[in-house]
Amino acid sequence: MVKGLKLQHKIYLGLMFLFLYAPIFVLVLYSFNESEAMGRWTGFTLKWYNELFRNDTIKNAFYYTIVCAIISTIVSTIFGTVAAIGIYYHKKRVQDYVLNVNYLPVINPDIVTAVSLMILYISVGIQRGFTTMVLAHIMFSTPYVILSVLPRLQAMDPNLIDAAQDLGATPLQAVRKVIIPEIMPGIVSGMLIAFTMSIDDFVISYFNTSGGVTNLSIEIFNMAKRRVKPTVNALATIMVAVVVMFVFIINRIGSKKKIEYRLKEEEK
Amino acid sequence: METSEIKSTSYTVNKIKSYNQGSVKSNKPLIEIINLSKEFDGEIVLKEINLTIKENEFLTLLGPSGCGKTTILRILAGFVSPTNGDILFEGKSILNLPPNKRQVNTVFQRYALFPHLNVFENIAFGLRLKKKKDDEIVAKVKQMLRLVKLEGFESRNVNSLSGGQQQRVAIARALVNEPKVLLLDEPLAALDLKLRQEMQYELKEMQRETGITFIYVTHDQEEALTMSDTIVVMNSGLIQQVGTPIDIYNEPKNRFVANFIGESNIIPGQMVADYKVRFENQIFDCVDRGFHPNEPIDVVIRPEDLLIVDKDSAPLVGVVDSVIFKGVHYEICVIVNGREYVIHTTKSARIGDVVGLTVEPENIHVMEVEGVGNE
Amino acid sequence: MNRTIKSFLYPYAIWIAIMIVIPFFLIFFYSITQSRPDSPAIFRFTLKHYREFFKTENINILSKSVLLAVETTVLCLLLGYPAAWIIAKTKANVQNVILLLFILPMWINMLLRTYAWQVILGRTGILYTDAAVVIGMIYNFIPFMVLPIYTAITKIDKSLIEAANDLGANSKEAFLKVVFPLSMPGVVTGIVMVFLPAVSSFAIPRLLGGGQYVLIGNLIEKQFYLLNNWNFGSAISVILMILILISMRFMKKSGEMGGKGGAIPW
Ligand SMILES: Nc1ncnc2c1ncn2[C@@H]1O[C@H](COP(=O)(O)OP(=O)(O)O)[C@@H](O)[C@H]1O
Ligand SMILES: [Mg+2]
């Protein structure tokens, strides 16, 4: 269509990115600010980082966030993949039932999902804490894993499984040696969704933990409600740095793969 | 399909002869299909199929799409269980064996190669499951690659192969397991004509070299005629006729088989007595016997068996209605008593000419009217 | 034959029964009962929580929540559609970079970014107003609008636009008559994906609207955390679910759902 972008399009995108990145820039900037009050620059300092590393509450929250994300990602990825394969092998009617229930946490407002689970825990008399938080995370991430794996299964040539069994594979071997490699991209993207949602979750965790167990979102929420110290900015800056590094690495791997692929194509 | 029209039959029959020369078949039954029926959601797909498949045989299931060929293969492979009936393999029922325990391998219609594995690993798949030693696997895979003429393709991605090459990998992947029986479900349907003919020849070669029983599914009658030792003609879940290609071609048991196996002139008539048949108000000598006197029958005459002769000495006289050049032969349509006769001949004729038609007694095939039914 | 593989479903079926279905019914159960203060194990059927919801003050909160969510959605659409369209027009290699830049902020904790808006808006003096809440929600949810629309536009067969041009449409007409109608699935998905979290959000209104600011999400939170009135909280949750169900139905009718995997339950 149109070669390059018209000036007004560039301006539009530029303003959009200004909108998206201004808050992040502000966060990073004031993490180096001498004064405790944000909005007034008084000089460069690293003392908030120092304070951050000595802040046990934040360190704890960070620890819980990461451990919870790792456990819930691993469990929900395996659980969701296995369930998706099971669903795929059932009749349409069974599939519909399961998928409808599976959709509930996806379309229900987070807060409704959160309080319903909280009511369950309390009604059964389970003390809310780290375990309940992890279980809650597994509960809301597994449906996303299923939703990203299932289309892969449906796109797979159904004869592949027959072929594997024909060549001597038991059903379990067919799953391991043929189905899993086939649906791997779906599993990976499901896993990424699960991890992102767990790391980022606020509402579900907020209602389903107690007794000193928190995660970063909850801590930030509590701090932001009251008076905020730039330690939070220091935390934000570190997060930004991690994300940018992560993206950079992924991009490098990606472009390397791309180059390899191109070379292969040219060989032909 | 334009091309299948050229199945000028003398060519086909020659091929049959040349392929089958010298192949010695044992007569031991390997698979017995007994009263096999299958329903899908109440719809009957196979009706009481009975069939014996011998060792080293190249058997073809031939029939129009939807007649149940694939279903038979899938029941043999173990992917589908029958509603009724039994399957004996070397005398023992295998219905309760899962697919991975059967000495049967399948070449799938769309190949079903594993996209995440390269050519070597696709072929080695079954051997790895059997926990064979690495050097044995390498040796066997190499041998298979030689057999299917894909040496040097070991590390290629299967998606980068052409249709014909993928087909060969699928065959190698199945054959490397040394199955007693190889099931092939329209393995050549996706290939273009030239490649298909080449592969027909190669498949036949492979079967002879390996001595493995092939059960081959196709809806292409030429393919069936060229490759098979035995053809099983099917229609809507029923076996119509079982026989050698020459039997099936020359002695179709009913209208369906006659029509399906090739273009035919089918004319109603009566059996006057043994070796005497009447049609078009003429009495002809023939080679059939055993019918009731004056029993109504259908007469089948292949287009290449009708000869155009001088009208004065001919039993049938008609007018040339159309002449079409078909490459190897002309297809000439002659109207006799208001009925169309199709003739294949290498000599042309002029439209509007009055010509005579004759046919040798051994080329008149008599079949029962409405002869639909099992063997 | 594949009974082994079929059985893969059963653990998950049990899991969702416990973790999704039972909580769902519990909420419903709590919304229509009241336990006696002296003996909490005895429940009595009542509809008073629903009656209470329909008091003016609560209805006002609901309509304000819906209004702000609609405002947010409309603004996201107006701002996001052109962005999606421009991105879809850029060259493939630039496109990936721009998309990445769009997604990147989402990977930084939502509450941190909302807190940053506290700082920015605090200086402009509109902090703790409706406008602040709407800006915060647009900021958080606009990628959910841009991405599905972008996907829908890139899926449009280029030859359709060429065909439109060939048939005499100028680029504006081609856009109005071909591109825009064909991008509708993305628009619908975007609307759903923005409206859903916007109408039930409670962290953003709390941080940008101030401690006294109440939307429907805050109202629910208050019942569970502050007032310990689960029954009323459950009734609001049920009403919120029904509201969302109705709007999903409505959206489903006005366009095919893309994105979230297609079918909408019920
Ligand atoms: N899994 C199935 N469920 C329902 N009907 C089926 C199934 N498989 C095959 N059929 C039906 O059985 C009939 C025969 O199919 P098939 O054996 O595939 O025929 P062919 O291979 O001869 O074309 C068809 O009418 C087909 O629709
Ligand atoms: Mg078939």
Tab-separated table of N, CA and C in Angstrom, chain C residues 64-139:
chain	number	residue	atom	x	y	z
C	64	LYS	N	-22.537	4.669	37.452
C	64	LYS	CA	-21.286	5.409	37.282
C	64	LYS	C	-20.186	4.480	36.764
C	65	SER	N	-20.129	3.257	37.321
C	65	SER	CA	-19.119	2.292	36.864
C	65	SER	C	-19.290	1.987	35.390
C	66	VAL	N	-20.565	1.743	35.006
C	66	VAL	CA	-20.822	1.410	33.604
C	66	VAL	C	-20.475	2.604	32.723
C	67	LEU	N	-20.874	3.793	33.166
C	67	LEU	CA	-20.612	4.997	32.379
C	67	LEU	C	-19.112	5.188	32.154
C	68	LEU	N	-18.341	5.069	33.251
C	68	LEU	CA	-16.891	5.256	33.106
C	68	LEU	C	-16.284	4.160	32.225
C	69	ALA	N	-16.800	2.937	32.353
C	69	ALA	CA	-16.275	1.847	31.526
C	69	ALA	C	-16.603	2.098	30.060
C	70	VAL	N	-17.824	2.615	29.809
C	70	VAL	CA	-18.200	2.916	28.421
C	70	VAL	C	-17.320	4.034	27.882
C	71	GLU	N	-17.147	5.075	28.683
C	71	GLU	CA	-16.264	6.172	28.255
C	71	GLU	C	-14.875	5.646	27.924
C	72	THR	N	-14.349	4.831	28.838
C	72	THR	CA	-13.020	4.261	28.619
C	72	THR	C	-12.980	3.473	27.307
C	73	THR	N	-14.005	2.629	27.110
C	73	THR	CA	-14.022	1.774	25.919
C	73	THR	C	-14.091	2.610	24.649
C	74	VAL	N	-14.980	3.599	24.657
C	74	VAL	CA	-15.134	4.428	23.457
C	74	VAL	C	-13.831	5.172	23.157
C	75	LEU	N	-13.231	5.743	24.198
C	75	LEU	CA	-11.980	6.477	23.974
C	75	LEU	C	-10.862	5.544	23.513
C	76	CYS	N	-10.819	4.351	24.097
C	76	CYS	CA	-9.808	3.378	23.664
C	76	CYS	C	-9.998	3.059	22.188
C	77	LEU	N	-11.263	2.915	21.785
C	77	LEU	CA	-11.540	2.584	20.385
C	77	LEU	C	-11.127	3.748	19.477
C	78	LEU	N	-11.531	4.957	19.864
C	78	LEU	CA	-11.219	6.120	19.027
C	78	LEU	C	-9.713	6.352	18.917
C	79	LEU	N	-9.008	6.152	20.032
C	79	LEU	CA	-7.561	6.365	20.008
C	79	LEU	C	-6.835	5.156	19.422
C	80	GLY	N	-7.374	3.977	19.712
C	80	GLY	CA	-6.657	2.749	19.372
C	80	GLY	C	-6.812	2.322	17.925
C	81	TYR	N	-7.987	2.594	17.333
C	81	TYR	CA	-8.194	2.126	15.960
C	81	TYR	C	-7.176	2.743	14.997
C	82	PRO	N	-7.025	4.083	15.026
C	82	PRO	CA	-6.022	4.651	14.115
C	82	PRO	C	-4.626	4.084	14.371
C	83	ALA	N	-4.301	3.894	15.637
C	83	ALA	CA	-2.970	3.355	15.947
C	83	ALA	C	-2.812	1.965	15.332
C	84	ALA	N	-3.831	1.127	15.519
C	84	ALA	CA	-3.768	-0.233	14.963
C	84	ALA	C	-3.621	-0.179	13.450
C	85	TRP	N	-4.380	0.722	12.849
C	85	TRP	CA	-4.361	0.841	11.387
C	85	TRP	C	-2.993	1.305	10.899
C	86	ILE	N	-2.413	2.277	11.598
C	86	ILE	CA	-1.090	2.782	11.196
C	86	ILE	C	-0.041	1.678	11.357
C	87	ILE	N	-0.122	0.955	12.481
C	87	ILE	CA	0.865	-0.117	12.696
C	87	ILE	C	0.751	-1.157	11.588
C	88	ALA	N	-0.482	-1.496	11.248
C	88	ALA	CA	-0.686	-2.523	10.226
C	88	ALA	C	-0.116	-2.081	8.886
C	89	LYS	N	0.007	-0.747	8.691
C	89	LYS	CA	0.508	-0.257	7.410
C	89	LYS	C	2.025	-0.197	7.325
C	90	THR	N	2.701	-0.264	8.471
C	90	THR	CA	4.159	-0.138	8.417
C	90	THR	C	4.791	-1.418	7.868
C	91	LYS	N	6.073	-1.285	7.509
C	91	LYS	CA	6.791	-2.439	6.954
C	91	LYS	C	6.935	-3.524	8.011
C	92	ALA	N	7.032	-4.769	7.558
C	92	ALA	CA	6.984	-5.914	8.471
C	92	ALA	C	8.018	-5.825	9.586
C	93	ASN	N	9.258	-5.464	9.250
C	93	ASN	CA	10.284	-5.490	10.303
C	93	ASN	C	10.069	-4.360	11.311
C	94	VAL	N	9.628	-3.200	10.839
C	94	VAL	CA	9.326	-2.100	11.750
C	94	VAL	C	8.108	-2.450	12.603
C	95	GLN	N	7.161	-3.125	11.952
C	95	GLN	CA	5.919	-3.506	12.628
C	95	GLN	C	6.192	-4.264	13.920
C	96	ASN	N	7.105	-5.241	13.842
C	96	ASN	CA	7.382	-6.044	15.031
C	96	ASN	C	7.936	-5.192	16.161
C	97	VAL	N	8.794	-4.247	15.805
C	97	VAL	CA	9.365	-3.386	16.836
C	97	VAL	C	8.263	-2.546	17.470
C	98	ILE	N	7.414	-1.957	16.631
C	98	ILE	CA	6.343	-1.116	17.170
C	98	ILE	C	5.409	-1.926	18.070
C	99	LEU	N	5.083	-3.147	17.624
C	99	LEU	CA	4.211	-3.996	18.435
C	99	LEU	C	4.851	-4.289	19.777
C	100	LEU	N	6.137	-4.591	19.726
C	100	LEU	CA	6.854	-4.885	20.961
C	100	LEU	C	6.791	-3.681	21.894
C	101	LEU	N	7.008	-2.484	21.339
C	101	LEU	CA	6.952	-1.276	22.153
C	101	LEU	C	5.568	-1.101	22.761
C	102	PHE	N	4.563	-1.577	22.067
C	102	PHE	CA	3.200	-1.474	22.581
C	102	PHE	C	2.963	-2.419	23.751
C	103	ILE	N	3.544	-3.606	23.623
C	103	ILE	CA	3.288	-4.620	24.647
C	103	ILE	C	4.175	-4.423	25.868
C	104	LEU	N	5.352	-3.885	25.622
C	104	LEU	CA	6.359	-3.763	26.681
C	104	LEU	C	5.826	-3.180	27.997
C	105	PRO	N	5.130	-2.045	27.978
C	105	PRO	CA	4.666	-1.482	29.255
C	105	PRO	C	3.779	-2.447	30.037
C	106	MET	N	3.084	-3.339	29.305
C	106	MET	CA	2.198	-4.264	30.008
C	106	MET	C	2.974	-5.224	30.908
C	107	TRP	N	4.264	-5.382	30.619
C	107	TRP	CA	5.055	-6.314	31.424
C	107	TRP	C	5.562	-5.683	32.702
C	108	ILE	N	5.308	-4.406	32.866
C	108	ILE	CA	5.696	-3.762	34.111
C	108	ILE	C	4.445	-3.659	34.965
C	109	ASN	N	4.605	-4.015	36.202
C	109	ASN	CA	3.464	-4.147	37.097
C	109	ASN	C	2.447	-3.018	36.936
C	110	MET	N	1.189	-3.449	36.726
C	110	MET	CA	0.104	-2.513	36.468
C	110	MET	C	-0.041	-1.488	37.585
C	111	LEU	N	0.144	-1.927	38.816
C	111	LEU	CA	-0.032	-1.003	39.930
C	111	LEU	C	1.084	0.029	39.976
C	112	LEU	N	2.283	-0.396	39.560
C	112	LEU	CA	3.387	0.568	39.502
C	112	LEU	C	3.068	1.664	38.501
C	113	ARG	N	2.565	1.258	37.346
C	113	ARG	CA	2.289	2.258	36.318
C	113	ARG	C	1.145	3.169	36.752
C	114	THR	N	0.171	2.582	37.438
C	114	THR	CA	-0.939	3.400	37.917
C	114	THR	C	-0.451	4.399	38.964
C	115	TYR	N	0.462	3.919	39.771
C	115	TYR	CA	1.039	4.803	40.792
C	115	TYR	C	1.798	5.958	40.129
C	116	ALA	N	2.459	5.654	39.000
C	116	ALA	CA	3.155	6.723	38.285
C	116	ALA	C	2.162	7.786	37.829
C	117	TRP	N	0.979	7.356	37.428
C	117	TRP	CA	-0.047	8.336	37.029
C	117	TRP	C	-0.483	9.191	38.213
C	118	GLN	N	-0.463	8.607	39.385
C	118	GLN	CA	-0.744	9.411	40.584
C	118	GLN	C	0.171	10.624	40.609
C	119	VAL	N	1.464	10.343	40.340
C	119	VAL	CA	2.452	11.414	40.385
C	119	VAL	C	2.183	12.442	39.291
C	120	ILE	N	2.010	11.927	38.040
C	120	ILE	CA	1.834	12.849	36.918
C	120	ILE	C	0.562	13.671	37.094
C	121	LEU	N	-0.536	12.990	37.400
C	121	LEU	CA	-1.816	13.690	37.508
C	121	LEU	C	-1.845	14.600	38.729
C	122	GLY	N	-1.084	14.236	39.761
C	122	GLY	CA	-1.020	15.056	40.958
C	122	GLY	C	-0.525	16.454	40.628
C	123	ARG	N	0.360	16.539	39.641
C	123	ARG	CA	0.910	17.851	39.289
C	123	ARG	C	-0.071	18.654	38.456
C	124	THR	N	-0.943	17.969	37.708
C	124	THR	CA	-1.880	18.712	36.858
C	124	THR	C	-3.122	19.106	37.632
C	125	GLY	N	-3.311	18.516	38.810
C	125	GLY	CA	-4.450	18.896	39.622
C	125	GLY	C	-5.736	18.166	39.323
C	126	ILE	N	-5.722	17.157	38.400
C	126	ILE	CA	-6.979	16.425	38.182
C	126	ILE	C	-6.969	15.087	38.906
C	127	LEU	N	-5.946	14.843	39.738
C	127	LEU	CA	-5.950	13.603	40.503
C	127	LEU	C	-7.195	13.567	41.392
C	128	TYR	N	-7.698	12.343	41.591
C	128	TYR	CA	-8.914	12.123	42.378
C	128	TYR	C	-10.157	12.721	41.727
C	129	THR	N	-10.233	12.651	40.392
C	129	THR	CA	-11.470	13.001	39.685
C	129	THR	C	-11.816	11.842	38.752
C	130	ASP	N	-13.024	11.925	38.178
C	130	ASP	CA	-13.419	10.899	37.204
C	130	ASP	C	-12.423	10.834	36.062
C	131	ALA	N	-11.978	12.026	35.630
C	131	ALA	CA	-11.072	12.068	34.483
C	131	ALA	C	-9.807	11.278	34.777
C	132	ALA	N	-9.292	11.413	35.992
C	132	ALA	CA	-8.074	10.689	36.359
C	132	ALA	C	-8.303	9.185	36.253
C	133	VAL	N	-9.467	8.738	36.760
C	133	VAL	CA	-9.774	7.304	36.707
C	133	VAL	C	-9.840	6.837	35.262
C	134	VAL	N	-10.520	7.625	34.407
C	134	VAL	CA	-10.650	7.216	33.007
C	134	VAL	C	-9.282	7.174	32.322
C	135	ILE	N	-8.453	8.181	32.597
C	135	ILE	CA	-7.110	8.176	31.989
C	135	ILE	C	-6.335	6.929	32.423
C	136	GLY	N	-6.405	6.638	33.711
C	136	GLY	CA	-5.703	5.447	34.216
C	136	GLY	C	-6.186	4.181	33.539
C	137	MET	N	-7.502	4.075	33.326
C	137	MET	CA	-8.033	2.862	32.711
C	137	MET	C	-7.654	2.790	31.232
C	138	ILE	N	-7.742	3.938	30.535
C	138	ILE	CA	-7.324	3.942	29.125
C	138	ILE	C	-5.871	3.482	29.035
C	139	TYR	N	-5.060	4.064	29.904
C	139	TYR	CA	-3.640	3.739	29.866
C	139	TYR	C	-3.422	2.231	30.031
